[in-house]
Amino acid sequence: SRAVLAPSYGLIVLLAAGRAEGARSLSGAMPLMEVPLTPQQERVELRRSLSVPNAVRAKKLPTQAYLRAVEKGDVKALRMMAIEADAELSGVRSKNHFGCDPVHLLDSSHHLTGHEQRKIRHQFGELPQLINALGTAKALPSRASKSMSKTLSEDDTLSRGASKMSRATAVSSFSKSNGMTNKMARTESNLTRLAGTLGAPDHVCQAAKTQPALMLESAKHGEQSLPALAGSLKSEQLAVRAVHMNPQLLRVEAIKIKRILPALVSICGSSDEAAYAIATRPDLLQMERPAAIREALQAVSACFGNLKDAMWLCQQTTAPPAVRVVARQFCREDVVGEYFRVDGGQVDDKPVWCKPAAAMSHLGAKARDVFLVYCEKGVVGADNPEPCWTFTPNYTTAMRKYEVRDPDILGWAPSKKNSPDQVDEGLWHFASEAQKTQVPGLWPDDRYVDCVDAERERCPWLLSHAPIKLKKCFDSLRETLGLAWRQADPSIGTQVRFITRFKGDLVHYGGSSTFADLAAFSHVNGFNYIQLPAALAADAPPVVLTAWEPIQVLFLYSQAPADEEDPAGEEAAPPVGEEGDVEPPKSYTEILKDAGFRPLPQVATIQGLPQLNGAPEIGPEILVRTFPPGQVQVPVPLGPGGLPPLVFMRTQVCAITHKGKPCQTVKMKTYEPMYNDDKPEPTDGEEAEEAQAEEGEDQEEPAKHILWSPGELGYSGGYMILRGAEDAQFCPESETQLRIDSIEKLRVAVAFFHVHKENPDVLDATMDPRADIKPSVGSASEASRQISKSSRARKAAANAPPPPDWVRRDGWKLLEVKLQMVVQTPAGQEIASSCVYTKDLEPGRTLCVPGSGDDFMTFTMFKQVSPPRPDQLRRLLLREPALLSAGENIGFLLKRMRAELGDNLSRQVLLAGAAVVPAVGTGIESKSVGSGADGGARATWPKLCQQGSAAQFQTWVFEHRVDVLASQIGGNTSLARQLLNAIGGEKSAVTAPEIEDRCAVLRKVLNVKKALSEVLQKETKLLTVESQAFRASLEVLEGYVPSEMARAALRSKLVLLMQPQELQHLVSKVKEKFEDEFISTRLTERTSGEWVRWPDHVGKSDEEIQTWLGRIAAEERELSCKDRVRSFGAAAHGAAALAKMTGEIPDIPPLDLLS
């Protein structure tokens, strides 16, 4: 072995470099030099040892290095000097050239903190005990064991003393020496008894050198638990390594270890990973049933549809959230530091850790992100490439596998472990200045670089949760990010559950039948199951949903046994019509048909129906209907035997005709009908004709429009046709014929067919009328005649008139096709499309196709041009695996958000939070919940649900209300928070939709655009009043004054906006004294006096209002008297002038005091 003295963390550290099977073994002693050194030479050699550490033993400096370690406060260096280099701990030789022993050096080291001094002083008492215990334990003889592994020495031999006494005798003698009365004897006994339980005691001795807790743990349980660990892991070295990482494993009962650990080995894939799992998570050994781990793994794999993703989630919850790379001081500055696990990052099925550039901000522009990435192919230049962990700046989130070896790595270490903190110290290779090679495979190892766990809080282990809890959480997440939401109010519609069904789960809640197999209706294929109650009433209200995307609802019914009658049919009395006629009850097919449901076309039949246990077999008919985004009402009639239906839901392109009927999505195949089987509602005369026809013999099926040739728009070209009802074909250009909604990007194609104006089944005059032969393929001559007919139809289509004007106006593009689409009419004639126009529909948008009038018959097709959408929930869980165990928090947060933010804003926030990848190293802390008050970044809801508390949930939702108010007042977040705190803060009952509505109404009523913040600062309580009050106040004033004057009055006194009833009461009191016209005149013209003081009397008592009206009456009398005196005799036809002209005094009317 080699002994080296090197400065670690600014001190001299003695390490041994010998290794056996990847681990170092420190043993033996180096010969001492015969020539003594003077104190001056000793100091010089000590300084030189910083650059030449291998000379430490040769220069007789272990004791001096020990003293320097005490003086500097380096516990690691101090222990290595005492244990490995045989430094003198006390005595006349344990002094420096100033004559100071370790105790005096520690007392004079005032640069050390009190905590650091206590740690060094603790070593003075612990090191003699450890050295004594190690010497005793090494003297134990070896014995054979099934789990015995190789020792840590380089020559693969057992390096222990030559004692020939038997093992039992040695343990017995050591345990009874000195009566076990002092602490040194107890520690010696503990370590000796632990080492005696293994076939290779050296493992325990080597582990005790760096983990003194092993000799402090009671050997009473350790004598049982350590052999149980070694036996279950089939390796003594792995058992000791696990105990070294977590000495508390020695306190676990052996029976628990033997019960749980084998299952962990099979789940984790190897004994190494199982040992690491129990060392970092000792609570796993407290599980009662090992089968629960396998059941949880099966539940997770069922959620994702594959075992690989489930194992990846389990691996992420086992890996540390952060690791720390350490090295000598001022060395390896580009790689040392704390690395945080990249959420969802994986390369070669291993996690990725990152040290952000912000950790090296002192380097300025040279700072960059450094990643810890696993490489299966090894490094460049290695003789025998093997998997390794590498430091590299070259990583992107798109990387999933190393295609070639990275030549720009900064360092590497050979390992197949799942995390870099499991790599032994000293195995990391870096470029050396002494060796000017740029080939990573030839780099030497740096014995002082180590990667350790950063000891940050770990999330709960995924497989430690009950399977039912994992399934419920997955269901909650699918609803949160799914296609539709249930109504928040439980009193609206039939209450259902959104669940992901697995094998063995209930078909209806409260029932007994279960799913045996979902076949093609599994959630992996995009289906969502709406679970109805088993005791569903026959008159149950419809299910009310809020659809966020265009959806397709599918109904499946069980077949009733042949000998079973409907029990409800005998008890329920049929309804009676107006004239006493008995109306038969509608069947479930009639109810669904009235709601727009139609049988799934044969060309779109889903392969495979669900299989049930404890219920009749499901019938072959599937009733489907598409719904656009918005509120959806789905009826749920009972099926045969009174059994509830099976209701599934998936995303689908939705097209609604101008008559409100949905279209079906059908593959473009030859001889397919061009319209649904819907018949237009018959008139009275048509009903009579149908009744007469039903009395006769069976009628032949009427002819239909069929697809004779799809041309270049067939299914092979990726096109599907939107098939609607025949009565919705012709539509005026001023109306919308078809409304298409899609969550994917589509290319919509409209084929135009020129038809006769009066009868669409008859060809136009420009076409060849010889077309009375129905489709037949009985002979070659008939086939050739059909081909010639199609060619004549295509030639005739060239003379068709131009398409409607909206084609050019709305930006539709002409699609050049060599082979036109041909449709055969019920009369047997074939019409070729005159032209085809296309337009792209962006995701989440709506395309309105106008009508084409009576000149054209149109058919609409589409094909998806965007790549398939990735499963957002899967990507989120692969990035945040602990979210799968936070079901209660997710449900609580969703309920709180819908109550305070509304459905629309909640949906936007949830989708945005699920898509955001948090910055490396960020977590959920109290300072990171909100933004604005402390300037920190707001945590996303997945992080919040994993680690947040109820108070943090409340603050997080409140901050989104602050954002809503800030968007209404110009983006001032601090002012918005101040306003909301003024009306109750987090406990305020004002929701985000109410804030938006009230601010919009205020802006309209007061006619302000940018000054809304000033209005709310003057009267913050406006946020707590319903918006109807603002409109009502304005309407009262507009009845008597102009609109602008009324708004000005409201702006001058904002409290009037909150007093519409008081304002109306004041007006009613004034109207008792004056006419409406008079009131309007006075309020409009007067600028002084009692009339202009009307705002001060809103909300006052009747006595105060009457007093004010009295003052108004007095004011009016005074004005009337002044007018009377002013007009008396002054006018040309006044009383004096009339008296002079006529000689008679005219009658003067009395003064009206009230008016």
mmCIF file of N, CA and C in Angstrom, residues 561-652:
data_model
loop_
_atom_site.group_PDB
_atom_site.id
_atom_site.type_symbol
_atom_site.label_atom_id
_atom_site.label_comp_id
_atom_site.label_asym_id
_atom_site.label_seq_id
_atom_site.Cartn_x
_atom_site.Cartn_y
_atom_site.Cartn_z
ATOM 1 N N PRO A 561 -80.333 -11.311 -20.110
ATOM 2 C CA PRO A 561 -80.611 -12.726 -20.388
ATOM 3 C C PRO A 561 -81.970 -12.891 -21.063
ATOM 4 N N ALA A 562 -82.102 -13.953 -21.857
ATOM 5 C CA ALA A 562 -83.333 -14.177 -22.639
ATOM 6 C C ALA A 562 -84.540 -14.425 -21.747
ATOM 7 N N ASP A 563 -84.352 -15.063 -20.580
ATOM 8 C CA ASP A 563 -85.485 -15.386 -19.715
ATOM 9 C C ASP A 563 -85.768 -14.313 -18.685
ATOM 10 N N GLU A 564 -85.061 -13.190 -18.769
ATOM 11 C CA GLU A 564 -85.249 -12.130 -17.769
ATOM 12 C C GLU A 564 -86.048 -10.997 -18.370
ATOM 13 N N GLU A 565 -87.081 -10.568 -17.664
ATOM 14 C CA GLU A 565 -87.898 -9.456 -18.116
ATOM 15 C C GLU A 565 -87.524 -8.208 -17.328
ATOM 16 N N ASP A 566 -87.862 -7.104 -17.892
ATOM 17 C CA ASP A 566 -87.567 -5.827 -17.255
ATOM 18 C C ASP A 566 -88.506 -5.646 -16.070
ATOM 19 N N PRO A 567 -87.957 -5.633 -14.848
ATOM 20 C CA PRO A 567 -88.854 -5.493 -13.697
ATOM 21 C C PRO A 567 -89.541 -4.148 -13.666
ATOM 22 N N ALA A 568 -88.936 -3.163 -14.218
ATOM 23 C CA ALA A 568 -89.560 -1.841 -14.189
ATOM 24 C C ALA A 568 -90.722 -1.742 -15.152
ATOM 25 N N GLY A 569 -90.796 -2.663 -16.159
ATOM 26 C CA GLY A 569 -91.861 -2.549 -17.144
ATOM 27 C C GLY A 569 -93.215 -2.919 -16.594
ATOM 28 N N GLU A 570 -93.284 -3.806 -15.569
ATOM 29 C CA GLU A 570 -94.567 -4.215 -15.024
ATOM 30 C C GLU A 570 -95.089 -3.223 -13.991
ATOM 31 N N GLU A 571 -94.173 -2.621 -13.236
ATOM 32 C CA GLU A 571 -94.608 -1.757 -12.152
ATOM 33 C C GLU A 571 -94.913 -0.358 -12.654
ATOM 34 N N ALA A 572 -94.098 0.146 -13.558
ATOM 35 C CA ALA A 572 -94.264 1.533 -13.975
ATOM 36 C C ALA A 572 -95.447 1.655 -14.922
ATOM 37 N N ALA A 573 -96.320 2.570 -14.626
ATOM 38 C CA ALA A 573 -97.487 2.804 -15.484
ATOM 39 C C ALA A 573 -97.071 3.647 -16.667
ATOM 40 N N PRO A 574 -97.460 3.267 -17.881
ATOM 41 C CA PRO A 574 -97.068 4.053 -19.050
ATOM 42 C C PRO A 574 -97.764 5.397 -19.041
ATOM 43 N N PRO A 575 -97.135 6.425 -19.580
ATOM 44 C CA PRO A 575 -97.760 7.752 -19.599
ATOM 45 C C PRO A 575 -98.973 7.772 -20.516
ATOM 46 N N VAL A 576 -99.903 8.655 -20.212
ATOM 47 C CA VAL A 576 -101.151 8.799 -20.958
ATOM 48 C C VAL A 576 -101.123 10.119 -21.707
ATOM 49 N N GLY A 577 -101.497 10.098 -22.979
ATOM 50 C CA GLY A 577 -101.495 11.305 -23.796
ATOM 51 C C GLY A 577 -102.668 12.194 -23.480
ATOM 52 N N GLU A 578 -102.788 13.274 -24.256
ATOM 53 C CA GLU A 578 -103.838 14.258 -24.023
ATOM 54 C C GLU A 578 -105.219 13.670 -24.306
ATOM 55 N N GLU A 579 -105.363 12.796 -25.304
ATOM 56 C CA GLU A 579 -106.660 12.248 -25.685
ATOM 57 C C GLU A 579 -106.918 10.900 -25.044
ATOM 58 N N GLY A 580 -106.077 10.552 -24.048
ATOM 59 C CA GLY A 580 -106.293 9.291 -23.358
ATOM 60 C C GLY A 580 -105.525 8.131 -23.963
ATOM 61 N N ASP A 581 -104.807 8.335 -25.058
ATOM 62 C CA ASP A 581 -104.035 7.258 -25.663
ATOM 63 C C ASP A 581 -102.817 6.947 -24.794
ATOM 64 N N VAL A 582 -102.514 5.686 -24.695
ATOM 65 C CA VAL A 582 -101.371 5.250 -23.896
ATOM 66 C C VAL A 582 -100.104 5.364 -24.742
ATOM 67 N N GLU A 583 -99.142 6.117 -24.232
ATOM 68 C CA GLU A 583 -97.872 6.286 -24.935
ATOM 69 C C GLU A 583 -96.869 5.273 -24.391
ATOM 70 N N PRO A 584 -96.314 4.436 -25.229
ATOM 71 C CA PRO A 584 -95.320 3.462 -24.733
ATOM 72 C C PRO A 584 -94.056 4.178 -24.291
ATOM 73 N N PRO A 585 -93.389 3.686 -23.237
ATOM 74 C CA PRO A 585 -92.149 4.340 -22.784
ATOM 75 C C PRO A 585 -91.054 4.195 -23.849
ATOM 76 N N LYS A 586 -90.221 5.199 -23.916
ATOM 77 C CA LYS A 586 -89.121 5.176 -24.872
ATOM 78 C C LYS A 586 -88.026 4.227 -24.405
ATOM 79 N N SER A 587 -87.465 3.541 -25.357
ATOM 80 C CA SER A 587 -86.322 2.693 -25.056
ATOM 81 C C SER A 587 -85.067 3.540 -24.928
ATOM 82 N N TYR A 588 -83.982 2.902 -24.461
ATOM 83 C CA TYR A 588 -82.745 3.653 -24.278
ATOM 84 C C TYR A 588 -82.173 4.103 -25.622
ATOM 85 N N THR A 589 -82.409 3.328 -26.693
ATOM 86 C CA THR A 589 -81.899 3.743 -28.000
ATOM 87 C C THR A 589 -82.641 4.971 -28.509
ATOM 88 N N GLU A 590 -83.941 5.040 -28.244
ATOM 89 C CA GLU A 590 -84.716 6.209 -28.672
ATOM 90 C C GLU A 590 -84.318 7.454 -27.891
ATOM 91 N N ILE A 591 -84.070 7.277 -26.586
ATOM 92 C CA ILE A 591 -83.659 8.425 -25.770
ATOM 93 C C ILE A 591 -82.317 8.964 -26.242
ATOM 94 N N LEU A 592 -81.379 8.060 -26.502
ATOM 95 C CA LEU A 592 -80.058 8.501 -26.948
ATOM 96 C C LEU A 592 -80.114 9.054 -28.364
ATOM 97 N N LYS A 593 -80.988 8.497 -29.208
ATOM 98 C CA LYS A 593 -81.111 9.022 -30.572
ATOM 99 C C LYS A 593 -81.667 10.431 -30.560
ATOM 100 N N ASP A 594 -82.604 10.696 -29.657
ATOM 101 C CA ASP A 594 -83.125 12.050 -29.542
ATOM 102 C C ASP A 594 -82.046 13.020 -29.070
ATOM 103 N N ALA A 595 -81.050 12.502 -28.333
ATOM 104 C CA ALA A 595 -79.950 13.346 -27.850
ATOM 105 C C ALA A 595 -78.813 13.452 -28.853
ATOM 106 N N GLY A 596 -78.976 12.850 -30.051
ATOM 107 C CA GLY A 596 -77.958 12.967 -31.084
ATOM 108 C C GLY A 596 -76.996 11.804 -31.169
ATOM 109 N N PHE A 597 -77.219 10.726 -30.405
ATOM 110 C CA PHE A 597 -76.325 9.573 -30.451
ATOM 111 C C PHE A 597 -76.708 8.680 -31.631
ATOM 112 N N ARG A 598 -75.688 8.118 -32.263
ATOM 113 C CA ARG A 598 -75.888 7.237 -33.405
ATOM 114 C C ARG A 598 -74.996 6.010 -33.258
ATOM 115 N N PRO A 599 -75.359 4.888 -33.875
ATOM 116 C CA PRO A 599 -74.480 3.711 -33.829
ATOM 117 C C PRO A 599 -73.140 4.006 -34.477
ATOM 118 N N LEU A 600 -72.109 3.451 -33.904
ATOM 119 C CA LEU A 600 -70.771 3.632 -34.453
ATOM 120 C C LEU A 600 -70.685 2.956 -35.817
ATOM 121 N N PRO A 601 -70.245 3.657 -36.867
ATOM 122 C CA PRO A 601 -70.186 3.039 -38.205
ATOM 123 C C PRO A 601 -69.283 1.812 -38.219
ATOM 124 N N GLN A 602 -69.591 0.904 -39.117
ATOM 125 C CA GLN A 602 -68.818 -0.321 -39.214
ATOM 126 C C GLN A 602 -67.360 -0.051 -39.565
ATOM 127 N N VAL A 603 -67.129 0.985 -40.383
ATOM 128 C CA VAL A 603 -65.748 1.284 -40.771
ATOM 129 C C VAL A 603 -64.972 1.920 -39.639
ATOM 130 N N ALA A 604 -65.648 2.309 -38.570
ATOM 131 C CA ALA A 604 -64.963 2.917 -37.426
ATOM 132 C C ALA A 604 -65.105 2.073 -36.177
ATOM 133 N N THR A 605 -65.483 0.808 -36.314
ATOM 134 C CA THR A 605 -65.702 -0.058 -35.167
ATOM 135 C C THR A 605 -64.404 -0.269 -34.399
ATOM 136 N N ILE A 606 -64.505 -0.157 -33.089
ATOM 137 C CA ILE A 606 -63.341 -0.362 -32.228
ATOM 138 C C ILE A 606 -63.153 -1.857 -32.034
ATOM 139 N N GLN A 607 -61.924 -2.291 -32.218
ATOM 140 C CA GLN A 607 -61.637 -3.713 -32.126
ATOM 141 C C GLN A 607 -61.558 -4.141 -30.661
ATOM 142 N N GLY A 608 -62.487 -4.975 -30.241
ATOM 143 C CA GLY A 608 -62.450 -5.534 -28.887
ATOM 144 C C GLY A 608 -63.323 -4.770 -27.919
ATOM 145 N N LEU A 609 -64.235 -5.474 -27.258
ATOM 146 C CA LEU A 609 -65.116 -4.889 -26.257
ATOM 147 C C LEU A 609 -64.692 -5.357 -24.878
ATOM 148 N N PRO A 610 -64.992 -4.570 -23.838
ATOM 149 C CA PRO A 610 -64.622 -4.974 -22.477
ATOM 150 C C PRO A 610 -65.304 -6.276 -22.068
ATOM 151 N N GLN A 611 -64.615 -7.034 -21.243
ATOM 152 C CA GLN A 611 -65.157 -8.263 -20.679
ATOM 153 C C GLN A 611 -65.421 -8.039 -19.192
ATOM 154 N N LEU A 612 -66.600 -8.502 -18.712
ATOM 155 C CA LEU A 612 -67.013 -8.256 -17.344
ATOM 156 C C LEU A 612 -67.127 -9.551 -16.568
ATOM 157 N N ASN A 613 -66.940 -9.441 -15.261
ATOM 158 C CA ASN A 613 -67.184 -10.546 -14.331
ATOM 159 C C ASN A 613 -68.402 -10.198 -13.477
ATOM 160 N N GLY A 614 -69.337 -11.126 -13.405
ATOM 161 C CA GLY A 614 -70.523 -10.898 -12.589
ATOM 162 C C GLY A 614 -71.570 -10.044 -13.258
ATOM 163 N N ALA A 615 -71.537 -9.932 -14.580
ATOM 164 C CA ALA A 615 -72.517 -9.137 -15.326
ATOM 165 C C ALA A 615 -72.702 -9.765 -16.691
ATOM 166 N N PRO A 616 -73.852 -9.526 -17.343
ATOM 167 C CA PRO A 616 -74.059 -10.084 -18.687
ATOM 168 C C PRO A 616 -73.036 -9.534 -19.681
ATOM 169 N N GLU A 617 -72.927 -10.231 -20.779
ATOM 170 C CA GLU A 617 -71.985 -9.834 -21.816
ATOM 171 C C GLU A 617 -72.439 -8.528 -22.468
ATOM 172 N N ILE A 618 -71.478 -7.728 -22.879
ATOM 173 C CA ILE A 618 -71.777 -6.433 -23.489
ATOM 174 C C ILE A 618 -72.229 -6.654 -24.927
ATOM 175 N N GLY A 619 -73.276 -5.914 -25.316
ATOM 176 C CA GLY A 619 -73.797 -6.028 -26.668
ATOM 177 C C GLY A 619 -72.850 -5.435 -27.704
ATOM 178 N N PRO A 620 -73.010 -5.820 -28.960
ATOM 179 C CA PRO A 620 -72.077 -5.359 -29.995
ATOM 180 C C PRO A 620 -72.306 -3.911 -30.418
ATOM 181 N N GLU A 621 -73.491 -3.343 -30.151
ATOM 182 C CA GLU A 621 -73.779 -1.992 -30.629
ATOM 183 C C GLU A 621 -73.154 -0.951 -29.709
ATOM 184 N N ILE A 622 -72.508 0.038 -30.319
ATOM 185 C CA ILE A 622 -71.890 1.149 -29.592
ATOM 186 C C ILE A 622 -72.539 2.437 -30.091
ATOM 187 N N LEU A 623 -73.144 3.184 -29.182
ATOM 188 C CA LEU A 623 -73.777 4.456 -29.517
ATOM 189 C C LEU A 623 -72.820 5.591 -29.165
ATOM 190 N N VAL A 624 -72.592 6.483 -30.123
ATOM 191 C CA VAL A 624 -71.587 7.528 -29.949
ATOM 192 C C VAL A 624 -72.177 8.872 -30.356
ATOM 193 N N ARG A 625 -71.548 9.919 -29.822
ATOM 194 C CA ARG A 625 -71.846 11.275 -30.232
ATOM 195 C C ARG A 625 -70.673 12.167 -29.842
ATOM 196 N N THR A 626 -70.391 13.172 -30.656
ATOM 197 C CA THR A 626 -69.342 14.138 -30.351
ATOM 198 C C THR A 626 -69.965 15.416 -29.803
ATOM 199 N N PHE A 627 -69.211 16.075 -28.933
ATOM 200 C CA PHE A 627 -69.644 17.326 -28.328
ATOM 201 C C PHE A 627 -68.532 18.362 -28.484
ATOM 202 N N PRO A 628 -68.885 19.603 -28.747
ATOM 203 C CA PRO A 628 -67.874 20.665 -28.790
ATOM 204 C C PRO A 628 -67.481 21.073 -27.375
ATOM 205 N N PRO A 629 -66.404 21.848 -27.229
ATOM 206 C CA PRO A 629 -66.044 22.323 -25.889
ATOM 207 C C PRO A 629 -67.155 23.179 -25.287
ATOM 208 N N GLY A 630 -67.316 23.080 -23.976
ATOM 209 C CA GLY A 630 -68.366 23.803 -23.273
ATOM 210 C C GLY A 630 -69.127 22.865 -22.352
ATOM 211 N N GLN A 631 -70.268 23.310 -21.910
ATOM 212 C CA GLN A 631 -71.085 22.486 -21.022
ATOM 213 C C GLN A 631 -71.768 21.378 -21.816
ATOM 214 N N VAL A 632 -71.694 20.171 -21.305
ATOM 215 C CA VAL A 632 -72.216 18.982 -21.974
ATOM 216 C C VAL A 632 -73.212 18.303 -21.043
ATOM 217 N N GLN A 633 -74.369 17.950 -21.579
ATOM 218 C CA GLN A 633 -75.364 17.186 -20.840
ATOM 219 C C GLN A 633 -75.550 15.836 -21.520
ATOM 220 N N VAL A 634 -75.228 14.793 -20.785
ATOM 221 C CA VAL A 634 -75.272 13.434 -21.330
ATOM 222 C C VAL A 634 -76.362 12.653 -20.618
ATOM 223 N N PRO A 635 -77.425 12.247 -21.309
ATOM 224 C CA PRO A 635 -78.451 11.421 -20.661
ATOM 225 C C PRO A 635 -77.903 10.040 -20.361
ATOM 226 N N VAL A 636 -78.419 9.423 -19.307
ATOM 227 C CA VAL A 636 -77.946 8.094 -18.902
ATOM 228 C C VAL A 636 -79.138 7.169 -18.698
ATOM 229 N N PRO A 637 -79.800 6.754 -19.773
ATOM 230 C CA PRO A 637 -80.945 5.842 -19.622
ATOM 231 C C PRO A 637 -80.474 4.440 -19.274
ATOM 232 N N LEU A 638 -81.331 3.742 -18.555
ATOM 233 C CA LEU A 638 -81.034 2.355 -18.215
ATOM 234 C C LEU A 638 -81.195 1.475 -19.443
ATOM 235 N N GLY A 639 -80.413 0.413 -19.486
ATOM 236 C CA GLY A 639 -80.439 -0.490 -20.616
ATOM 237 C C GLY A 639 -81.250 -1.732 -20.350
ATOM 238 N N PRO A 640 -81.022 -2.792 -21.116
ATOM 239 C CA PRO A 640 -81.756 -4.041 -20.915
ATOM 240 C C PRO A 640 -81.554 -4.573 -19.503
ATOM 241 N N GLY A 641 -82.651 -5.046 -18.926
ATOM 242 C CA GLY A 641 -82.577 -5.572 -17.575
ATOM 243 C C GLY A 641 -82.453 -4.501 -16.513
ATOM 244 N N GLY A 642 -82.615 -3.231 -16.863
ATOM 245 C CA GLY A 642 -82.487 -2.152 -15.890
ATOM 246 C C GLY A 642 -81.066 -1.913 -15.444
ATOM 247 N N LEU A 643 -80.092 -2.317 -16.266
ATOM 248 C CA LEU A 643 -78.679 -2.149 -15.897
ATOM 249 C C LEU A 643 -78.155 -0.814 -16.409
ATOM 250 N N PRO A 644 -77.322 -0.124 -15.636
ATOM 251 C CA PRO A 644 -76.737 1.133 -16.104
ATOM 252 C C PRO A 644 -75.754 0.874 -17.253
ATOM 253 N N PRO A 645 -75.546 1.844 -18.095
ATOM 254 C CA PRO A 645 -74.626 1.666 -19.219
ATOM 255 C C PRO A 645 -73.174 1.835 -18.779
ATOM 256 N N LEU A 646 -72.287 1.462 -19.675
ATOM 257 C CA LEU A 646 -70.865 1.746 -19.536
ATOM 258 C C LEU A 646 -70.570 2.955 -20.423
ATOM 259 N N VAL A 647 -70.103 4.029 -19.816
ATOM 260 C CA VAL A 647 -69.904 5.289 -20.525
ATOM 261 C C VAL A 647 -68.408 5.576 -20.600
ATOM 262 N N PHE A 648 -67.912 5.696 -21.826
ATOM 263 C CA PHE A 648 -66.513 6.040 -22.064
ATOM 264 C C PHE A 648 -66.447 7.388 -22.779
ATOM 265 N N MET A 649 -65.286 7.980 -22.715
ATOM 266 C CA MET A 649 -65.091 9.298 -23.310
ATOM 267 C C MET A 649 -63.660 9.389 -23.838
ATOM 268 N N ARG A 650 -63.503 10.032 -24.973
ATOM 269 C CA ARG A 650 -62.185 10.260 -25.559
ATOM 270 C C ARG A 650 -62.232 11.531 -26.404
ATOM 271 N N THR A 651 -61.081 12.056 -26.732
ATOM 272 C CA THR A 651 -61.028 13.249 -27.576
ATOM 273 C C THR A 651 -61.269 12.857 -29.020
ATOM 274 N N GLN A 652 -61.971 13.740 -29.741
ATOM 275 C CA GLN A 652 -62.339 13.459 -31.129
ATOM 276 C C GLN A 652 -62.682 14.783 -31.804
#
